[in-house]
PDB file of C-alpha atoms in Angstrom:
ATOM      1  CA  GLU L  23      44.654  -0.819  21.147  1.00 95.00           C
ATOM      2  CA  VAL L  24      48.132  -2.309  20.839  1.00 97.00           C
ATOM      3  CA  GLN L  25      48.134  -6.050  20.293  1.00 97.00           C
ATOM      4  CA  LEU L  26      51.021  -8.477  19.866  1.00 98.00           C
ATOM      5  CA  LEU L  27      50.258 -12.055  18.939  1.00 97.00           C
ATOM      6  CA  GLU L  28      53.047 -14.630  18.889  1.00 97.00           C
ATOM      7  CA  SER L  29      52.913 -17.905  17.014  1.00 97.00           C
ATOM      8  CA  GLY L  30      55.223 -20.675  15.902  1.00 97.00           C
ATOM      9  CA  GLY L  31      56.217 -22.258  19.190  1.00 97.00           C
ATOM     10  CA  GLY L  32      56.179 -25.985  19.766  1.00 97.00           C
ATOM     11  CA  LEU L  33      58.213 -29.094  20.424  1.00 98.00           C
ATOM     12  CA  VAL L  34      61.418 -29.551  18.443  1.00 98.00           C
ATOM     13  CA  GLN L  35      64.342 -31.934  18.699  1.00 98.00           C
ATOM     14  CA  PRO L  36      67.832 -30.696  19.623  1.00 98.00           C
ATOM     15  CA  GLY L  37      69.530 -29.346  16.541  1.00 98.00           C
ATOM     16  CA  GLY L  38      66.214 -28.502  14.918  1.00 98.00           C
ATOM     17  CA  SER L  39      64.716 -25.202  13.811  1.00 98.00           C
ATOM     18  CA  LEU L  40      61.657 -23.113  14.548  1.00 98.00           C
ATOM     19  CA  ARG L  41      60.432 -19.774  13.285  1.00 98.00           C
ATOM     20  CA  LEU L  42      58.540 -17.573  15.697  1.00 98.00           C
ATOM     21  CA  SER L  43      56.292 -14.827  14.405  1.00 98.00           C
ATOM     22  CA  CYS L  44      54.711 -11.840  16.096  1.00 98.00           C
ATOM     23  CA  ALA L  45      51.809 -10.025  14.478  1.00 98.00           C
ATOM     24  CA  ALA L  46      51.464  -6.445  15.675  1.00 98.00           C
ATOM     25  CA  SER L  47      48.560  -4.032  15.463  1.00 97.00           C
ATOM     26  CA  GLY L  48      47.347  -0.796  16.980  1.00 97.00           C
ATOM     27  CA  PHE L  49      50.467   1.331  16.446  1.00 97.00           C
ATOM     28  CA  HIS L  50      52.734   2.652  13.696  1.00 97.00           C
ATOM     29  CA  PHE L  51      54.857  -0.468  13.473  1.00 96.00           C
ATOM     30  CA  SER L  52      57.887   0.843  11.593  1.00 95.00           C
ATOM     31  CA  SER L  53      58.418   3.638  14.129  1.00 95.00           C
ATOM     32  CA  PHE L  54      59.382   1.295  16.958  1.00 96.00           C
ATOM     33  CA  ALA L  55      62.041  -1.279  17.706  1.00 96.00           C
ATOM     34  CA  MET L  56      60.803  -4.779  18.466  1.00 97.00           C
ATOM     35  CA  THR L  57      62.307  -7.232  20.927  1.00 98.00           C
ATOM     36  CA  TRP L  58      62.160 -10.899  21.879  1.00 98.00           C
ATOM     37  CA  VAL L  59      62.496 -11.853  25.539  1.00 98.00           C
ATOM     38  CA  ARG L  60      62.379 -15.389  26.916  1.00 98.00           C
ATOM     39  CA  GLN L  61      61.785 -17.068  30.233  1.00 97.00           C
ATOM     40  CA  ALA L  62      63.080 -20.575  30.809  1.00 97.00           C
ATOM     41  CA  PRO L  63      61.190 -22.792  33.259  1.00 96.00           C
ATOM     42  CA  GLY L  64      61.838 -21.613  36.806  1.00 94.00           C
ATOM     43  CA  LYS L  65      64.149 -18.830  35.622  1.00 96.00           C
ATOM     44  CA  GLY L  66      63.951 -15.088  35.160  1.00 96.00           C
ATOM     45  CA  LEU L  67      63.459 -12.954  32.090  1.00 97.00           C
ATOM     46  CA  GLU L  68      66.243 -12.980  29.499  1.00 98.00           C
ATOM     47  CA  TRP L  69      66.535 -10.500  26.639  1.00 98.00           C
ATOM     48  CA  VAL L  70      67.191 -12.402  23.399  1.00 98.00           C
ATOM     49  CA  SER L  71      67.192 -10.079  20.404  1.00 98.00           C
ATOM     50  CA  ALA L  72      66.037  -6.705  19.136  1.00 97.00           C
ATOM     51  CA  ILE L  73      65.598  -5.053  15.763  1.00 96.00           C
ATOM     52  CA  MET L  74      65.352  -1.329  15.073  1.00 95.00           C
ATOM     53  CA  GLY L  75      62.252   0.176  13.518  1.00 92.00           C
ATOM     54  CA  SER L  76      63.885   0.411  10.112  1.00 90.00           C
ATOM     55  CA  GLY L  77      65.102  -3.162  10.362  1.00 87.00           C
ATOM     56  CA  GLY L  78      68.633  -2.035   9.676  1.00 89.00           C
ATOM     57  CA  THR L  79      70.226  -2.808  13.033  1.00 95.00           C
ATOM     58  CA  LYS L  80      69.870  -6.033  14.964  1.00 97.00           C
ATOM     59  CA  TYR L  81      71.143  -7.130  18.348  1.00 97.00           C
ATOM     60  CA  TYR L  82      71.485 -10.567  19.951  1.00 98.00           C
ATOM     61  CA  VAL L  83      72.373 -12.012  23.320  1.00 98.00           C
ATOM     62  CA  GLU L  84      75.706 -13.831  23.086  1.00 97.00           C
ATOM     63  CA  SER L  85      74.219 -17.292  23.621  1.00 97.00           C
ATOM     64  CA  VAL L  86      72.121 -17.125  20.423  1.00 98.00           C
ATOM     65  CA  LYS L  87      74.524 -15.341  18.080  1.00 98.00           C
ATOM     66  CA  GLY L  88      75.027 -17.320  14.907  1.00 98.00           C
ATOM     67  CA  ARG L  89      71.953 -19.468  15.598  1.00 98.00           C
ATOM     68  CA  PHE L  90      69.030 -17.026  15.798  1.00 98.00           C
ATOM     69  CA  THR L  91      68.062 -14.368  13.267  1.00 98.00           C
ATOM     70  CA  ILE L  92      65.584 -11.583  13.894  1.00 98.00           C
ATOM     71  CA  SER L  93      63.767  -9.914  11.025  1.00 97.00           C
ATOM     72  CA  ARG L  94      60.748  -7.736  10.423  1.00 97.00           C
ATOM     73  CA  ASP L  95      58.335  -6.963   7.615  1.00 97.00           C
ATOM     74  CA  ASN L  96      57.082  -3.404   8.009  1.00 96.00           C
ATOM     75  CA  THR L  97      54.533  -3.935   5.212  1.00 96.00           C
ATOM     76  CA  LYS L  98      52.892  -6.761   7.167  1.00 97.00           C
ATOM     77  CA  ASN L  99      53.537  -5.479  10.706  1.00 98.00           C
ATOM     78  CA  THR L 100      55.287  -8.660  11.708  1.00 98.00           C
ATOM     79  CA  VAL L 101      58.537  -9.576  13.388  1.00 98.00           C
ATOM     80  CA  HIS L 102      60.134 -12.994  13.214  1.00 98.00           C
ATOM     81  CA  LEU L 103      62.719 -14.956  15.125  1.00 98.00           C
ATOM     82  CA  GLN L 104      64.327 -17.746  13.119  1.00 98.00           C
ATOM     83  CA  MET L 105      65.866 -20.199  15.550  1.00 98.00           C
ATOM     84  CA  ASN L 106      68.327 -22.797  14.258  1.00 98.00           C
ATOM     85  CA  SER L 107      70.555 -25.353  15.962  1.00 98.00           C
ATOM     86  CA  LEU L 108      68.223 -25.351  18.929  1.00 98.00           C
ATOM     87  CA  ARG L 109      69.490 -26.643  22.246  1.00 98.00           C
ATOM     88  CA  ALA L 110      67.765 -27.852  25.391  1.00 98.00           C
ATOM     89  CA  ASP L 111      68.642 -24.595  27.149  1.00 97.00           C
ATOM     90  CA  ASP L 112      66.630 -22.661  24.548  1.00 98.00           C
ATOM     91  CA  THR L 113      63.491 -24.154  26.084  1.00 98.00           C
ATOM     92  CA  ALA L 114      61.430 -21.205  27.271  1.00 98.00           C
ATOM     93  CA  VAL L 115      58.376 -19.076  26.808  1.00 97.00           C
ATOM     94  CA  TYR L 116      59.287 -16.506  24.166  1.00 98.00           C
ATOM     95  CA  TYR L 117      57.684 -13.081  24.414  1.00 98.00           C
ATOM     96  CA  CYS L 118      57.446 -10.523  21.653  1.00 98.00           C
ATOM     97  CA  ALA L 119      57.592  -6.964  22.970  1.00 98.00           C
ATOM     98  CA  LYS L 120      57.321  -3.467  21.548  1.00 97.00           C
ATOM     99  CA  ASP L 121      59.982  -0.932  22.436  1.00 96.00           C
ATOM    100  CA  ARG L 122      58.889   2.524  23.548  1.00 93.00           C
ATOM    101  CA  ILE L 123      61.082   4.144  20.897  1.00 87.00           C
ATOM    102  CA  ALA L 124      62.692   3.389  17.549  1.00 85.00           C
ATOM    103  CA  VAL L 125      65.856   2.013  19.112  1.00 85.00           C
ATOM    104  CA  ALA L 126      66.360  -0.765  21.639  1.00 84.00           C
ATOM    105  CA  GLY L 127      66.953  -0.122  25.315  1.00 85.00           C
ATOM    106  CA  GLY L 128      64.236   2.422  25.962  1.00 87.00           C
ATOM    107  CA  GLY L 129      61.804   0.119  27.734  1.00 94.00           C
ATOM    108  CA  LEU L 130      59.292  -2.465  26.515  1.00 97.00           C
ATOM    109  CA  ASP L 131      55.818  -1.028  26.897  1.00 96.00           C
ATOM    110  CA  TYR L 132      53.697  -3.767  25.332  1.00 97.00           C
ATOM    111  CA  TRP L 133      54.151  -7.520  25.446  1.00 98.00           C
ATOM    112  CA  GLY L 134      52.506 -10.510  23.845  1.00 97.00           C
ATOM    113  CA  GLN L 135      51.234 -13.457  25.840  1.00 96.00           C
ATOM    114  CA  GLY L 136      54.191 -15.596  24.855  1.00 97.00           C
ATOM    115  CA  THR L 137      54.712 -18.807  22.907  1.00 97.00           C
ATOM    116  CA  LEU L 138      56.312 -21.914  24.391  1.00 98.00           C
ATOM    117  CA  VAL L 139      59.337 -23.467  22.739  1.00 98.00           C
ATOM    118  CA  THR L 140      60.366 -26.892  24.007  1.00 98.00           C
ATOM    119  CA  VAL L 141      63.596 -28.445  22.790  1.00 98.00           C
ATOM    120  CA  SER L 142      63.671 -32.117  23.658  1.00 96.00           C
ATOM    121  CA  SER L 143      64.224 -35.512  22.107  1.00 95.00           C
TER     122      SER L 143
ATOM    123  CA  GLN Y  29      74.393 -15.308  37.135  1.00 84.00           C
ATOM    124  CA  SER Y  30      72.639 -12.131  36.000  1.00 90.00           C
ATOM    125  CA  VAL Y  31      74.570  -8.996  35.033  1.00 92.00           C
ATOM    126  CA  LEU Y  32      72.244  -6.911  37.203  1.00 97.00           C
ATOM    127  CA  THR Y  33      71.929  -8.035  40.821  1.00 98.00           C
ATOM    128  CA  GLN Y  34      68.619  -8.040  42.641  1.00 98.00           C
ATOM    129  CA  PRO Y  35      67.641  -9.631  45.954  1.00 98.00           C
ATOM    130  CA  PRO Y  36      65.758 -12.868  45.240  1.00 97.00           C
ATOM    131  CA  SER Y  37      62.931 -11.958  47.581  1.00 97.00           C
ATOM    132  CA  ALA Y  38      61.256  -9.083  49.369  1.00 98.00           C
ATOM    133  CA  SER Y  39      58.207  -8.825  51.576  1.00 96.00           C
ATOM    134  CA  GLY Y  40      55.992  -6.384  53.370  1.00 96.00           C
ATOM    135  CA  THR Y  41      52.625  -6.013  55.011  1.00 96.00           C
ATOM    136  CA  PRO Y  42      49.648  -4.270  53.407  1.00 97.00           C
ATOM    137  CA  GLY Y  43      49.948  -0.499  53.509  1.00 97.00           C
ATOM    138  CA  ARG Y  44      53.687  -0.472  54.121  1.00 97.00           C
ATOM    139  CA  ARG Y  45      56.507   0.566  51.820  1.00 97.00           C
ATOM    140  CA  VAL Y  46      59.011  -1.801  50.276  1.00 98.00           C
ATOM    141  CA  THR Y  47      62.066  -1.159  48.129  1.00 98.00           C
ATOM    142  CA  ILE Y  48      63.823  -3.443  45.677  1.00 98.00           C
ATOM    143  CA  SER Y  49      67.422  -2.776  44.733  1.00 98.00           C
ATOM    144  CA  CYS Y  50      69.240  -3.382  41.462  1.00 98.00           C
ATOM    145  CA  SER Y  51      73.013  -3.211  41.253  1.00 98.00           C
ATOM    146  CA  GLY Y  52      75.031  -3.025  38.061  1.00 98.00           C
ATOM    147  CA  SER Y  53      78.141  -1.432  36.629  1.00 97.00           C
ATOM    148  CA  ASN Y  54      79.327   1.520  34.569  1.00 97.00           C
ATOM    149  CA  SER Y  55      78.557  -0.286  31.314  1.00 97.00           C
ATOM    150  CA  ASN Y  56      74.870  -0.678  32.110  1.00 97.00           C
ATOM    151  CA  ILE Y  57      73.169   1.244  34.932  1.00 98.00           C
ATOM    152  CA  GLY Y  58      76.045   3.695  35.278  1.00 97.00           C
ATOM    153  CA  GLY Y  59      75.737   4.882  31.704  1.00 96.00           C
ATOM    154  CA  ASN Y  60      72.163   4.123  30.703  1.00 97.00           C
ATOM    155  CA  THR Y  61      68.623   4.364  31.987  1.00 97.00           C
ATOM    156  CA  VAL Y  62      66.872   1.695  34.021  1.00 98.00           C
ATOM    157  CA  ASP Y  63      63.474   0.125  33.463  1.00 98.00           C
ATOM    158  CA  TRP Y  64      61.383  -1.937  35.864  1.00 98.00           C
ATOM    159  CA  TYR Y  65      58.878  -4.686  35.053  1.00 98.00           C
ATOM    160  CA  GLN Y  66      56.230  -6.513  37.044  1.00 98.00           C
ATOM    161  CA  HIS Y  67      55.556 -10.106  36.046  1.00 98.00           C
ATOM    162  CA  LEU Y  68      52.923 -12.506  37.222  1.00 94.00           C
ATOM    163  CA  PRO Y  69      53.754 -16.047  36.051  1.00 85.00           C
ATOM    164  CA  GLY Y  70      51.663 -17.035  33.087  1.00 86.00           C
ATOM    165  CA  THR Y  71      50.930 -13.468  32.071  1.00 93.00           C
ATOM    166  CA  ALA Y  72      52.656 -10.835  29.975  1.00 96.00           C
ATOM    167  CA  PRO Y  73      55.239  -8.733  31.859  1.00 97.00           C
ATOM    168  CA  LYS Y  74      54.226  -5.130  32.495  1.00 98.00           C
ATOM    169  CA  LEU Y  75      56.408  -2.029  32.236  1.00 98.00           C
ATOM    170  CA  LEU Y  76      56.266  -0.190  35.560  1.00 98.00           C
ATOM    171  CA  ILE Y  77      59.066   2.370  35.278  1.00 98.00           C
ATOM    172  CA  TYR Y  78      61.145   3.564  32.335  1.00 97.00           C
ATOM    173  CA  ARG Y  79      64.046   6.001  32.105  1.00 97.00           C
ATOM    174  CA  ASN Y  80      64.831   5.507  35.813  1.00 97.00           C
ATOM    175  CA  ASN Y  81      61.763   7.198  37.246  1.00 98.00           C
ATOM    176  CA  GLN Y  82      59.052   7.650  34.609  1.00 97.00           C
ATOM    177  CA  ARG Y  83      55.718   5.899  34.955  1.00 98.00           C
ATOM    178  CA  PRO Y  84      53.753   4.796  31.894  1.00 96.00           C
ATOM    179  CA  SER Y  85      50.172   5.887  31.717  1.00 95.00           C
ATOM    180  CA  GLY Y  86      48.009   3.797  34.030  1.00 95.00           C
ATOM    181  CA  VAL Y  87      50.737   2.822  36.505  1.00 97.00           C
ATOM    182  CA  PRO Y  88      49.782   4.041  39.994  1.00 96.00           C
ATOM    183  CA  ASP Y  89      52.030   6.623  41.650  1.00 96.00           C
ATOM    184  CA  ARG Y  90      52.570   4.117  44.460  1.00 97.00           C
ATOM    185  CA  PHE Y  91      55.351   2.837  42.221  1.00 98.00           C
ATOM    186  CA  SER Y  92      58.478   4.971  41.933  1.00 98.00           C
ATOM    187  CA  GLY Y  93      61.990   4.489  40.631  1.00 98.00           C
ATOM    188  CA  SER Y  94      65.347   6.078  41.308  1.00 98.00           C
ATOM    189  CA  LYS Y  95      68.932   5.698  40.195  1.00 98.00           C
ATOM    190  CA  SER Y  96      72.252   6.669  41.691  1.00 97.00           C
ATOM    191  CA  GLY Y  97      75.558   5.771  40.106  1.00 97.00           C
ATOM    192  CA  THR Y  98      75.534   2.098  39.235  1.00 97.00           C
ATOM    193  CA  SER Y  99      72.488   1.206  41.338  1.00 98.00           C
ATOM    194  CA  ALA Y 100      68.760   1.664  41.014  1.00 98.00           C
ATOM    195  CA  SER Y 101      65.754   1.105  43.238  1.00 98.00           C
ATOM    196  CA  LEU Y 102      62.061   0.467  42.872  1.00 98.00           C
ATOM    197  CA  ALA Y 103      59.851   1.629  45.725  1.00 98.00           C
ATOM    198  CA  ILE Y 104      56.292   0.479  46.264  1.00 98.00           C
ATOM    199  CA  SER Y 105      54.279   2.361  48.834  1.00 97.00           C
ATOM    200  CA  GLY Y 106      50.856   1.512  50.223  1.00 97.00           C
ATOM    201  CA  LEU Y 107      51.525  -2.173  49.547  1.00 97.00           C
ATOM    202  CA  GLN Y 108      48.519  -4.155  48.309  1.00 97.00           C
ATOM    203  CA  SER Y 109      47.990  -7.897  48.036  1.00 96.00           C
ATOM    204  CA  GLU Y 110      47.643  -7.517  44.246  1.00 95.00           C
ATOM    205  CA  ASP Y 111      51.255  -6.282  44.128  1.00 97.00           C
ATOM    206  CA  GLU Y 112      52.516  -9.816  44.709  1.00 97.00           C
ATOM    207  CA  ALA Y 113      54.601 -10.627  41.660  1.00 97.00           C
ATOM    208  CA  ASP Y 114      58.124 -10.918  40.334  1.00 98.00           C
ATOM    209  CA  PHE Y 115      59.915  -7.625  39.672  1.00 98.00           C
ATOM    210  CA  TYR Y 116      62.788  -7.162  37.241  1.00 98.00           C
ATOM    211  CA  CYS Y 117      65.146  -4.305  36.518  1.00 98.00           C
ATOM    212  CA  ALA Y 118      66.700  -3.917  33.074  1.00 98.00           C
ATOM    213  CA  ALA Y 119      69.178  -1.657  31.328  1.00 98.00           C
ATOM    214  CA  TRP Y 120      71.152  -1.438  28.106  1.00 97.00           C
ATOM    215  CA  ASP Y 121      74.706  -2.714  28.447  1.00 97.00           C
ATOM    216  CA  ASP Y 122      77.295  -0.946  26.289  1.00 97.00           C
ATOM    217  CA  ASN Y 123      79.810  -3.809  26.528  1.00 97.00           C
ATOM    218  CA  LEU Y 124      77.345  -6.569  25.660  1.00 96.00           C
ATOM    219  CA  ASN Y 125      75.482  -4.422  23.112  1.00 96.00           C
ATOM    220  CA  GLY Y 126      72.134  -5.570  24.403  1.00 96.00           C
ATOM    221  CA  VAL Y 127      69.671  -5.304  27.256  1.00 97.00           C
ATOM    222  CA  VAL Y 128      70.436  -7.050  30.528  1.00 98.00           C
ATOM    223  CA  PHE Y 129      67.845  -8.028  33.105  1.00 98.00           C
ATOM    224  CA  GLY Y 130      68.246  -8.523  36.810  1.00 98.00           C
ATOM    225  CA  GLY Y 131      67.572 -11.987  38.190  1.00 97.00           C
ATOM    226  CA  GLY Y 132      64.202 -10.878  39.512  1.00 98.00           C
ATOM    227  CA  THR Y 133      62.783 -10.259  42.980  1.00 98.00           C
ATOM    228  CA  LYS Y 134      59.755 -12.148  44.227  1.00 98.00           C
ATOM    229  CA  LEU Y 135      57.573  -9.830  46.283  1.00 98.00           C
ATOM    230  CA  THR Y 136      55.371 -11.353  48.955  1.00 97.00           C
ATOM    231  CA  VAL Y 137      52.655  -9.343  50.666  1.00 96.00           C
ATOM    232  CA  LEU Y 138      52.310 -10.838  54.117  1.00 91.00           C
TER     233      LEU Y 138
END
């Protein structure tokens, strides 16, 4: 059974940092891209970042470029999202999701339950 | 403003058919495949359709997807009260080098 378990969310002040983690199990982790998607309060889903199965290629939505870094450890079946210089508009539930294939854009077939990030003073 | 345009709401009565549209451009829907997700607030989103019209295992055949040019549609037939949720389309965008989602459509079963 595929399972994705996010952790690391919480309350942080503007300008602060958080590191989200997603522990994956139930599939051959390194064979699939992994993606982070967020949903701000009262808003729709927003794709944030993706990393290929090999970890060699990474993609980001424009609004987080230079502030967020996605990474993965294929020996520990985990994917991380390092978030720096956080802003109030980064407040959202962050979902970790598994791509159907090794590259991004093929559909997200499994999702975690999400972790809430609140950026506020 | 989302890159992909969806109607904010849709509705139908039990047993009827409803369609949700998703409009994009050549850089996203026109040149790439479309996926559809169902999302109940507070739960994990669920993949309903991938590659325009493919259903993952376990998704009822009441759900179907299609694509033509720079637009796509999700059709739900035999509407059930449990289908009430938010629905999102998504596609890779070659200009933005990332996935773009539609703004979402809230489906109400009357």
